[in-house]
mmCIF file of C-alpha atoms in Angstrom:
data_model
loop_
_atom_site.group_PDB
_atom_site.id
_atom_site.type_symbol
_atom_site.label_atom_id
_atom_site.label_comp_id
_atom_site.label_asym_id
_atom_site.label_seq_id
_atom_site.Cartn_x
_atom_site.Cartn_y
_atom_site.Cartn_z
ATOM 1 C CA MET A 1470 108.051 86.207 124.828
ATOM 2 C CA GLU A 1471 107.451 88.110 121.621
ATOM 3 C CA PHE A 1472 110.738 86.981 120.091
ATOM 4 C CA PHE A 1473 109.645 83.389 120.795
ATOM 5 C CA LEU A 1474 106.370 83.883 118.980
ATOM 6 C CA ILE A 1475 108.132 85.398 116.001
ATOM 7 C CA LEU A 1476 110.320 82.151 115.799
ATOM 8 C CA LEU A 1477 107.212 79.978 116.434
ATOM 9 C CA ALA A 1478 105.537 81.876 113.374
ATOM 10 C CA VAL A 1479 108.511 81.170 111.114
ATOM 11 C CA PHE A 1480 109.217 77.595 112.191
ATOM 12 C CA LEU A 1481 105.574 76.646 112.194
ATOM 13 C CA SER A 1482 104.810 78.125 108.902
ATOM 14 C CA PHE A 1483 107.967 76.554 107.367
ATOM 15 C CA MET A 1484 107.189 73.148 108.634
ATOM 16 C CA LEU A 1485 103.400 73.257 107.636
ATOM 17 C CA VAL A 1486 104.565 73.950 104.075
ATOM 18 C CA ILE A 1487 107.151 71.393 104.066
ATOM 19 C CA ILE A 1488 104.761 68.772 105.399
ATOM 20 C CA SER A 1489 101.887 69.716 103.227
ATOM 21 C CA ILE A 1490 103.762 69.673 99.953
ATOM 22 C CA PRO A 1491 104.369 66.065 99.490
ATOM 23 C CA PRO A 1492 100.682 64.964 99.873
ATOM 24 C CA ILE A 1493 99.699 67.836 97.646
ATOM 25 C CA LEU A 1494 102.065 66.571 94.865
ATOM 26 C CA ARG A 1495 100.793 62.894 95.282
ATOM 27 C CA VAL A 1496 97.205 64.301 94.646
ATOM 28 C CA ALA A 1497 98.312 66.413 91.775
ATOM 29 C CA ARG A 1498 99.932 63.365 90.114
ATOM 30 C CA GLU A 1499 97.022 61.053 90.681
ATOM 31 C CA LYS A 1500 94.490 63.529 89.352
ATOM 32 C CA LYS A 1501 96.825 64.887 86.695
ATOM 33 C CA LEU A 1502 96.610 68.480 87.867
ATOM 34 C CA PHE A 1503 99.505 70.002 86.011
ATOM 35 C CA ASP A 1504 100.182 73.616 84.784
ATOM 36 C CA THR A 1505 99.337 73.797 80.982
ATOM 37 C CA ILE A 1506 102.135 73.686 78.683
ATOM 38 C CA ASN A 1507 101.782 75.971 75.644
ATOM 39 C CA ASN A 1508 103.563 78.194 73.353
ATOM 40 C CA ARG A 1509 104.066 81.061 75.746
ATOM 41 C CA LYS A 1510 105.198 79.163 78.799
ATOM 42 C CA ILE A 1511 108.801 78.964 79.779
ATOM 43 C CA HIS A 1512 108.655 75.544 81.410
ATOM 44 C CA THR A 1513 108.533 72.422 79.243
ATOM 45 C CA THR A 1514 107.644 69.757 81.802
ATOM 46 C CA PRO A 1515 104.228 69.131 83.550
ATOM 47 C CA THR A 1516 104.431 70.692 86.934
ATOM 48 C CA PRO A 1517 101.676 71.130 89.513
ATOM 49 C CA PRO A 1518 100.617 74.788 90.175
ATOM 50 C CA LEU A 1519 99.409 73.994 93.697
ATOM 51 C CA GLY A 1520 102.082 75.485 95.786
ATOM 52 C CA GLY A 1521 99.612 78.163 96.779
ATOM 53 C CA VAL A 1522 97.629 75.522 98.756
ATOM 54 C CA ALA A 1523 100.689 74.892 100.997
ATOM 55 C CA ILE A 1524 101.451 78.628 101.477
ATOM 56 C CA PHE A 1525 97.846 79.283 102.430
ATOM 57 C CA ILE A 1526 97.807 76.453 104.905
ATOM 58 C CA GLY A 1527 101.271 77.551 106.409
ATOM 59 C CA PHE A 1528 100.487 81.180 106.691
ATOM 60 C CA VAL A 1529 96.881 81.069 108.064
ATOM 61 C CA LEU A 1530 97.420 78.389 110.663
ATOM 62 C CA SER A 1531 100.721 79.838 111.934
ATOM 63 C CA THR A 1532 99.545 83.260 112.129
ATOM 64 C CA ILE A 1533 96.391 82.320 114.125
ATOM 65 C CA ILE A 1534 98.336 80.097 116.533
ATOM 66 C CA ALA A 1535 101.226 82.624 117.065
ATOM 67 C CA THR A 1536 99.061 85.702 117.498
ATOM 68 C CA ASN A 1537 96.813 83.743 120.089
ATOM 69 C CA GLY A 1538 96.465 85.988 123.178
ATOM 70 C CA TYR A 1539 96.889 89.216 121.168
ATOM 71 C CA SER A 1540 94.140 91.742 120.290
ATOM 72 C CA PHE A 1541 94.121 91.520 116.564
ATOM 73 C CA GLU A 1542 90.678 92.539 115.346
ATOM 74 C CA SER A 1543 91.871 92.946 111.700
ATOM 75 C CA LEU A 1544 93.023 89.451 111.456
ATOM 76 C CA LYS A 1545 89.684 87.779 110.989
ATOM 77 C CA TYR A 1546 89.068 90.094 107.958
ATOM 78 C CA ILE A 1547 92.495 89.538 106.569
ATOM 79 C CA VAL A 1548 91.941 85.743 106.743
ATOM 80 C CA ALA A 1549 88.480 86.201 105.169
ATOM 81 C CA SER A 1550 89.962 88.330 102.211
ATOM 82 C CA ILE A 1551 92.811 85.741 101.752
ATOM 83 C CA ILE A 1552 90.342 82.836 101.478
ATOM 84 C CA LEU A 1553 88.421 84.707 98.734
ATOM 85 C CA MET A 1554 91.860 85.334 96.968
ATOM 86 C CA PHE A 1555 92.933 81.770 97.463
ATOM 87 C CA PHE A 1556 89.880 80.073 96.015
ATOM 88 C CA ILE A 1557 89.628 82.409 92.961
ATOM 89 C CA GLY A 1558 93.398 81.712 92.391
ATOM 90 C CA LEU A 1559 92.961 77.972 92.863
ATOM 91 C CA LYS A 1560 89.995 77.905 90.518
ATOM 92 C CA ASP A 1561 92.020 79.634 87.865
ATOM 93 C CA ASP A 1562 94.933 77.186 88.424
ATOM 94 C CA LEU A 1563 92.703 74.262 87.852
ATOM 95 C CA LEU A 1564 90.060 75.498 85.382
ATOM 96 C CA ALA A 1565 91.210 78.876 83.980
ATOM 97 C CA ILE A 1566 88.863 81.770 84.282
ATOM 98 C CA SER A 1567 88.563 85.151 82.770
ATOM 99 C CA ALA A 1568 90.505 88.369 84.059
ATOM 100 C CA ARG A 1569 87.227 89.966 84.631
ATOM 101 C CA LYS A 1570 85.937 87.426 87.066
ATOM 102 C CA LYS A 1571 89.395 87.462 88.904
ATOM 103 C CA ILE A 1572 89.284 91.361 89.121
ATOM 104 C CA VAL A 1573 85.492 91.191 90.550
ATOM 105 C CA VAL A 1574 86.677 88.914 93.358
ATOM 106 C CA GLN A 1575 89.834 90.907 93.982
ATOM 107 C CA LEU A 1576 87.624 94.006 94.335
ATOM 108 C CA PHE A 1577 85.355 92.178 96.718
ATOM 109 C CA ALA A 1578 88.402 90.973 98.963
ATOM 110 C CA ALA A 1579 89.864 94.355 98.842
ATOM 111 C CA MET A 1580 86.730 96.225 99.929
ATOM 112 C CA LEU A 1581 86.352 93.643 102.860
ATOM 113 C CA LEU A 1582 89.894 94.416 103.837
ATOM 114 C CA ILE A 1583 89.273 98.165 103.709
ATOM 115 C CA LEU A 1584 85.933 98.588 105.193
ATOM 116 C CA LEU A 1585 85.790 95.775 107.746
ATOM 117 C CA GLY A 1586 89.363 95.217 108.390
ATOM 118 C CA ASN A 1587 90.266 98.929 109.099
ATOM 119 C CA LEU A 1588 93.118 98.767 106.615
ATOM 120 C CA GLN A 1589 93.084 102.052 104.857
ATOM 121 C CA ILE A 1590 95.448 104.857 103.720
ATOM 122 C CA THR A 1591 94.579 107.975 105.632
ATOM 123 C CA ASN A 1592 97.752 110.175 105.082
ATOM 124 C CA LEU A 1593 100.029 110.683 102.210
ATOM 125 C CA HIS A 1594 103.034 111.853 104.463
ATOM 126 C CA GLY A 1595 103.530 115.003 102.258
ATOM 127 C CA ILE A 1596 103.749 113.593 98.870
ATOM 128 C CA PHE A 1597 102.927 116.566 96.498
ATOM 129 C CA GLY A 1598 102.250 118.487 99.799
ATOM 130 C CA VAL A 1599 99.259 116.321 100.691
ATOM 131 C CA TYR A 1600 99.021 114.912 104.311
ATOM 132 C CA GLN A 1601 95.516 114.022 105.652
ATOM 133 C CA ILE A 1602 93.152 112.732 103.024
ATOM 134 C CA HIS A 1603 89.405 112.540 102.786
ATOM 135 C CA SER A 1604 88.028 109.076 103.774
ATOM 136 C CA ALA A 1605 86.577 108.487 100.404
ATOM 137 C CA ILE A 1606 89.646 109.278 98.637
ATOM 138 C CA GLY A 1607 91.600 107.030 101.048
ATOM 139 C CA VAL A 1608 89.331 104.096 100.178
ATOM 140 C CA LEU A 1609 89.904 104.645 96.486
ATOM 141 C CA LEU A 1610 93.529 105.039 96.884
ATOM 142 C CA THR A 1611 93.840 101.856 99.163
ATOM 143 C CA LEU A 1612 91.748 99.993 96.635
ATOM 144 C CA PHE A 1613 94.152 100.911 93.807
ATOM 145 C CA ILE A 1614 97.247 99.918 95.931
ATOM 146 C CA ILE A 1615 95.756 96.707 96.927
ATOM 147 C CA LEU A 1616 94.828 95.690 93.419
ATOM 148 C CA ALA A 1617 98.104 96.956 91.953
ATOM 149 C CA ILE A 1618 100.245 94.985 94.348
ATOM 150 C CA VAL A 1619 98.122 91.758 94.042
ATOM 151 C CA ASN A 1620 98.313 91.770 90.366
ATOM 152 C CA ALA A 1621 102.041 92.792 90.281
ATOM 153 C CA TYR A 1622 102.967 89.749 92.435
ATOM 154 C CA ASN A 1623 100.649 87.655 89.947
ATOM 155 C CA LEU A 1624 102.574 88.845 86.981
ATOM 156 C CA ILE A 1625 106.160 88.654 88.330
ATOM 157 C CA ASP A 1626 105.689 84.965 89.231
ATOM 158 C CA GLY A 1627 107.088 83.915 85.804
ATOM 159 C CA ILE A 1628 110.309 81.945 86.734
ATOM 160 C CA ASP A 1629 111.361 79.662 89.650
ATOM 161 C CA GLY A 1630 111.930 81.533 92.982
ATOM 162 C CA LEU A 1631 111.311 85.044 91.633
ATOM 163 C CA GLY A 1632 107.710 85.710 93.250
ATOM 164 C CA SER A 1633 108.486 83.908 96.423
ATOM 165 C CA GLY A 1634 112.214 85.377 96.622
ATOM 166 C CA LEU A 1635 110.903 88.952 96.288
ATOM 167 C CA ALA A 1636 108.093 88.441 98.839
ATOM 168 C CA ILE A 1637 110.501 86.731 101.254
ATOM 169 C CA PHE A 1638 112.698 89.812 101.072
ATOM 170 C CA ALA A 1639 109.910 92.373 101.546
ATOM 171 C CA SER A 1640 108.019 90.373 104.336
ATOM 172 C CA SER A 1641 111.121 89.799 106.334
ATOM 173 C CA LEU A 1642 112.170 93.413 106.385
ATOM 174 C CA PHE A 1643 108.680 94.594 107.183
ATOM 175 C CA GLY A 1644 108.461 92.035 109.945
ATOM 176 C CA TRP A 1645 111.772 93.236 111.403
ATOM 177 C CA TRP A 1646 110.538 96.754 111.523
ATOM 178 C CA PHE A 1647 107.177 95.818 113.231
ATOM 179 C CA PHE A 1648 109.092 93.790 115.757
ATOM 180 C CA ILE A 1649 111.409 96.619 116.818
ATOM 181 C CA VAL A 1650 108.646 99.157 117.062
ATOM 182 C CA GLY A 1651 106.430 96.841 119.208
ATOM 183 C CA GLN A 1652 103.685 95.953 116.607
ATOM 184 C CA PHE A 1653 103.923 92.329 117.312
ATOM 185 C CA GLN A 1654 100.703 91.152 115.667
ATOM 186 C CA PHE A 1655 101.986 92.415 112.257
ATOM 187 C CA ALA A 1656 105.447 91.140 112.950
ATOM 188 C CA ILE A 1657 104.127 87.716 113.512
ATOM 189 C CA MET A 1658 102.089 87.920 110.329
ATOM 190 C CA SER A 1659 104.905 89.132 108.272
ATOM 191 C CA PHE A 1660 107.324 86.389 109.477
ATOM 192 C CA ALA A 1661 104.514 83.701 108.968
ATOM 193 C CA LEU A 1662 104.513 84.657 105.318
ATOM 194 C CA THR A 1663 108.330 84.533 105.335
ATOM 195 C CA GLY A 1664 108.413 81.008 106.634
ATOM 196 C CA SER A 1665 105.699 79.724 104.440
ATOM 197 C CA LEU A 1666 107.468 81.150 101.353
ATOM 198 C CA MET A 1667 110.910 79.738 102.381
ATOM 199 C CA GLY A 1668 109.412 76.262 102.510
ATOM 200 C CA PHE A 1669 107.641 76.697 99.113
ATOM 201 C CA PHE A 1670 111.091 78.333 97.758
ATOM 202 C CA LEU A 1671 112.948 75.033 98.442
ATOM 203 C CA PHE A 1672 110.629 72.834 96.442
ATOM 204 C CA ASN A 1673 110.063 75.427 93.697
ATOM 205 C CA VAL A 1674 113.779 76.198 93.039
ATOM 206 C CA PHE A 1675 115.618 73.005 94.111
ATOM 207 C CA GLY A 1676 112.872 70.332 93.760
ATOM 208 C CA LYS A 1677 113.467 67.874 91.019
ATOM 209 C CA ARG A 1678 110.751 65.143 91.036
ATOM 210 C CA ASN A 1679 108.936 67.168 93.910
ATOM 211 C CA LYS A 1680 108.890 70.661 91.962
ATOM 212 C CA LEU A 1681 105.898 72.709 91.978
ATOM 213 C CA PHE A 1682 104.707 76.293 91.154
ATOM 214 C CA MET A 1683 102.782 78.606 93.419
ATOM 215 C CA GLY A 1684 100.109 79.301 90.819
ATOM 216 C CA ASP A 1685 97.425 82.065 91.157
ATOM 217 C CA ALA A 1686 96.342 80.748 94.395
ATOM 218 C CA GLY A 1687 99.838 81.503 95.936
ATOM 219 C CA SER A 1688 100.579 84.821 94.121
ATOM 220 C CA LEU A 1689 97.236 86.391 94.709
ATOM 221 C CA VAL A 1690 97.240 85.472 98.390
ATOM 222 C CA ILE A 1691 101.047 86.949 98.785
ATOM 223 C CA GLY A 1692 100.001 90.152 96.986
ATOM 224 C CA LEU A 1693 97.060 90.545 99.386
ATOM 225 C CA ILE A 1694 99.360 90.020 102.587
ATOM 226 C CA ILE A 1695 101.966 92.216 101.191
ATOM 227 C CA SER A 1696 99.447 95.045 100.522
ATOM 228 C CA ALA A 1697 98.019 94.828 104.009
ATOM 229 C CA ILE A 1698 101.476 94.975 105.471
ATOM 230 C CA ILE A 1699 102.453 98.052 103.346
ATOM 231 C CA ILE A 1700 99.172 99.858 104.394
ATOM 232 C CA LYS A 1701 99.821 99.315 108.143
ATOM 233 C CA PHE A 1702 103.562 100.226 107.788
ATOM 234 C CA ASN A 1703 102.624 103.647 106.206
ATOM 235 C CA GLU A 1704 99.747 104.197 108.858
ATOM 236 C CA PHE A 1705 102.098 103.322 111.685
ATOM 237 C CA ASN A 1706 104.616 105.957 110.426
ATOM 238 C CA ILE A 1707 102.207 108.926 110.337
ATOM 239 C CA ILE A 1708 103.299 110.138 113.658
ATOM 240 C CA LYS A 1709 107.146 110.348 113.389
ATOM 241 C CA THR A 1710 108.255 110.646 116.975
ATOM 242 C CA GLY A 1711 109.452 107.057 117.517
ATOM 243 C CA GLN A 1712 113.197 106.071 117.314
ATOM 244 C CA TYR A 1713 112.530 103.886 114.213
ATOM 245 C CA SER A 1714 110.050 106.090 112.638
ATOM 246 C CA VAL A 1715 110.566 106.225 108.780
ATOM 247 C CA VAL A 1716 110.234 109.812 107.498
ATOM 248 C CA ALA A 1717 109.486 108.954 103.992
ATOM 249 C CA ALA A 1718 107.433 105.749 104.715
ATOM 250 C CA PRO A 1719 105.622 105.723 101.271
ATOM 251 C CA ALA A 1720 109.023 105.815 99.249
ATOM 252 C CA VAL A 1721 110.763 103.217 101.475
ATOM 253 C CA SER A 1722 107.772 100.963 101.352
ATOM 254 C CA PHE A 1723 107.477 101.312 97.559
ATOM 255 C CA SER A 1724 111.107 100.394 97.081
ATOM 256 C CA LEU A 1725 110.493 97.139 98.843
ATOM 257 C CA VAL A 1726 107.793 96.065 96.191
ATOM 258 C CA MET A 1727 109.285 98.154 93.331
ATOM 259 C CA VAL A 1728 110.448 95.384 91.079
ATOM 260 C CA PRO A 1729 106.969 93.763 90.615
ATOM 261 C CA LEU A 1730 105.111 97.040 90.365
ATOM 262 C CA ILE A 1731 107.561 98.550 88.010
ATOM 263 C CA ASP A 1732 107.683 95.378 85.867
ATOM 264 C CA THR A 1733 103.870 95.443 85.798
ATOM 265 C CA PHE A 1734 103.631 99.126 84.800
ATOM 266 C CA ARG A 1735 106.331 98.540 82.200
ATOM 267 C CA VAL A 1736 104.802 95.592 80.404
ATOM 268 C CA ILE A 1737 101.256 97.045 80.387
ATOM 269 C CA THR A 1738 102.463 100.221 78.998
ATOM 270 C CA ILE A 1739 104.328 98.322 76.204
ATOM 271 C CA ARG A 1740 101.147 96.342 75.547
ATOM 272 C CA LEU A 1741 99.015 99.449 75.339
ATOM 273 C CA TRP A 1742 101.698 101.076 73.135
ATOM 274 C CA ASN A 1743 101.336 98.207 70.679
ATOM 275 C CA LYS A 1744 97.534 98.413 70.873
ATOM 276 C CA LYS A 1745 97.194 95.134 72.647
ATOM 277 C CA SER A 1746 95.153 94.307 75.603
ATOM 278 C CA PRO A 1747 96.848 94.861 79.018
ATOM 279 C CA PHE A 1748 96.150 91.167 79.828
ATOM 280 C CA HIS A 1749 97.697 89.911 76.592
ATOM 281 C CA PRO A 1750 100.697 87.626 77.386
ATOM 282 C CA ASP A 1751 104.097 88.333 76.059
ATOM 283 C CA ASN A 1752 107.816 87.977 76.757
ATOM 284 C CA ASN A 1753 108.343 91.531 77.762
ATOM 285 C CA HIS A 1754 108.729 91.017 81.527
ATOM 286 C CA ILE A 1755 112.211 91.825 83.018
ATOM 287 C CA HIS A 1756 112.943 88.112 83.777
ATOM 288 C CA HIS A 1757 112.305 87.186 80.115
ATOM 289 C CA ARG A 1758 114.932 89.768 79.060
ATOM 290 C CA LEU A 1759 117.387 88.627 81.740
ATOM 291 C CA LEU A 1760 116.811 84.935 80.655
ATOM 292 C CA ALA A 1761 117.935 85.770 77.134
ATOM 293 C CA LEU A 1762 121.243 87.063 78.787
ATOM 294 C CA VAL A 1763 121.527 84.500 81.703
ATOM 295 C CA PRO A 1764 119.796 81.169 80.890
ATOM 296 C CA SER A 1765 119.377 80.136 84.488
ATOM 297 C CA HIS A 1766 116.231 80.866 86.639
ATOM 298 C CA LEU A 1767 118.054 80.764 89.910
ATOM 299 C CA LYS A 1768 120.758 83.286 88.698
ATOM 300 C CA VAL A 1769 118.084 85.602 87.196
ATOM 301 C CA THR A 1770 116.115 85.412 90.465
ATOM 302 C CA ILE A 1771 119.261 86.370 92.470
ATOM 303 C CA ILE A 1772 120.103 89.183 90.262
ATOM 304 C CA ILE A 1773 116.568 90.670 90.436
ATOM 305 C CA ILE A 1774 116.528 90.272 94.240
ATOM 306 C CA ILE A 1775 119.898 92.082 94.627
ATOM 307 C CA ALA A 1776 118.674 94.837 92.390
ATOM 308 C CA ASN A 1777 115.714 95.186 94.751
ATOM 309 C CA ILE A 1778 118.032 95.254 97.746
ATOM 310 C CA PHE A 1779 119.932 97.998 95.946
ATOM 311 C CA LEU A 1780 116.744 99.907 95.387
ATOM 312 C CA MET A 1781 115.754 99.576 98.947
ATOM 313 C CA GLY A 1782 119.233 100.832 100.168
ATOM 314 C CA PHE A 1783 119.008 103.843 97.830
ATOM 315 C CA ALA A 1784 115.630 104.589 99.411
ATOM 316 C CA LEU A 1785 116.966 104.356 103.028
ATOM 317 C CA LEU A 1786 119.716 106.669 101.978
ATOM 318 C CA LEU A 1787 117.542 109.242 100.626
ATOM 319 C CA ASN A 1788 115.178 108.747 103.917
ATOM 320 C CA ASN A 1789 118.291 109.313 106.118
ATOM 321 C CA LEU A 1790 119.258 112.455 104.108
ATOM 322 C CA MET A 1791 115.803 114.017 105.121
ATOM 323 C CA LEU A 1792 115.077 115.062 101.563
ATOM 324 C CA ASN A 1793 111.647 116.057 100.378
ATOM 325 C CA VAL A 1794 109.299 113.038 100.352
ATOM 326 C CA THR A 1795 108.051 113.957 96.970
ATOM 327 C CA PHE A 1796 111.554 114.047 95.566
ATOM 328 C CA GLN A 1797 112.372 110.672 97.186
ATOM 329 C CA PHE A 1798 109.315 109.181 95.711
ATOM 330 C CA LEU A 1799 109.821 110.366 92.203
ATOM 331 C CA ALA A 1800 113.574 109.548 92.469
ATOM 332 C CA ILE A 1801 112.914 105.879 93.409
ATOM 333 C CA PHE A 1802 110.211 105.627 90.716
ATOM 334 C CA LEU A 1803 112.332 106.983 87.866
ATOM 335 C CA PHE A 1804 115.449 105.120 89.009
ATOM 336 C CA GLY A 1805 113.288 101.875 89.000
ATOM 337 C CA ILE A 1806 112.020 102.549 85.632
ATOM 338 C CA PHE A 1807 115.578 103.112 84.381
ATOM 339 C CA LEU A 1808 116.799 99.889 85.790
ATOM 340 C CA SER A 1809 113.776 97.939 84.300
ATOM 341 C CA PHE A 1810 115.114 98.789 80.846
ATOM 342 C CA VAL A 1811 118.744 97.990 81.460
ATOM 343 C CA PRO A 1812 118.317 94.142 80.374
ATOM 344 C CA SER A 1813 116.651 95.316 76.997
ATOM 345 C CA MET A 1814 119.385 97.882 76.534
ATOM 346 C CA ILE A 1815 122.140 95.268 77.086
ATOM 347 C CA LEU A 1816 120.214 92.805 74.551
ATOM 348 C CA ARG A 1817 120.391 95.638 71.856
ATOM 349 C CA ILE A 1818 124.163 96.318 72.500
ATOM 350 C CA LYS A 1819 124.938 92.557 72.355
ATOM 351 C CA HIS A 1820 122.590 92.088 69.292
ATOM 352 C CA VAL A 1821 120.806 89.374 71.215
ATOM 353 C CA LYS A 1822 117.386 88.661 69.801
ATOM 354 C CA MET A 1823 114.493 87.845 72.073
ATOM 355 C CA PRO A 1824 112.442 84.502 71.046
ATOM 356 C CA ALA A 1825 109.590 85.334 68.845
ATOM 357 C CA GLU A 1826 106.496 85.700 70.971
ATOM 358 C CA GLY A 1827 104.780 82.394 71.432
ATOM 359 C CA LYS A 1828 107.896 80.288 71.282
ATOM 360 C CA ILE A 1829 109.035 78.139 74.123
ATOM 361 C CA VAL A 1830 112.695 78.372 75.297
ATOM 362 C CA LYS A 1831 114.274 75.861 77.606
ATOM 363 C CA HIS A 1832 115.951 77.321 80.572
ATOM 364 C CA THR A 1833 118.022 75.747 83.381
ATOM 365 C CA SER A 1834 116.993 76.325 87.108
#
């Protein structure tokens, strides 16, 4: 029965997105709702940034339908937080709002998830020798994790298929783990996200006339769902007695979202080093560097996803070796940092210059 519900979640979310996108595109064309083309954008043709609408519809409806009959108290608060993220993201896609206003809404949505949805980090699994933590510290740490993941997925969504591809990889693996340990509500939720993103991925990467972007409405919602999934994954692994318990759960879960997190950490550090605002747009993202070497969105997306798979495999290897969890976490973090600078090192070796900041460069999908 549970396996059938997983399949239902994937199929229903996928079909809802596939069915939703054509009418969304028609409305976007009639109302001329296109992503702005300016000197810092990679794309050069008007494209609707409304893929998040379809992702939102697909995920919410399929999750509610497939979890019917299960006790899932957190779901209503997860959906409420998603609605907040969806509407602030949609407003930014259509009207553009300040980063400050977006952060305020993100804070409110995160606190709703933490305080009412009972999604909170309570244990560090021995990182730096710390296990159980005070509830106040847990709230602050959880808040930081949610905001970091939400904005990381927002920032990594710079080329076709990258944000959705990385999220498909993470949500499907988390969903598989939840399924085998019997946490079916979160398995259904994870696979509902996977199905929604698979439907969007087809239009975003392979669409010609029917191409669209996920926009902030999509990336903010994805980041919130992934953060909720990661929090529950770590909480379910506090007691490590089950057959499929993960000893170093923080390190393994970190490896699954490492690419967007490390990329965000890297570009913000570079901006601050150059005495610029952390919100100042530039071409220092890892996908910008790779595009200078491999001028194809799809190829760059595949390269980055393969790198993320490799990092996850490295994390699982360390976990199986039963090494100190602090060592595992730091090793994965430092290795991720090193990999994030590899494209820049190759550019220097090959003497390839990045386009001047503020210049449009055409790339193939």
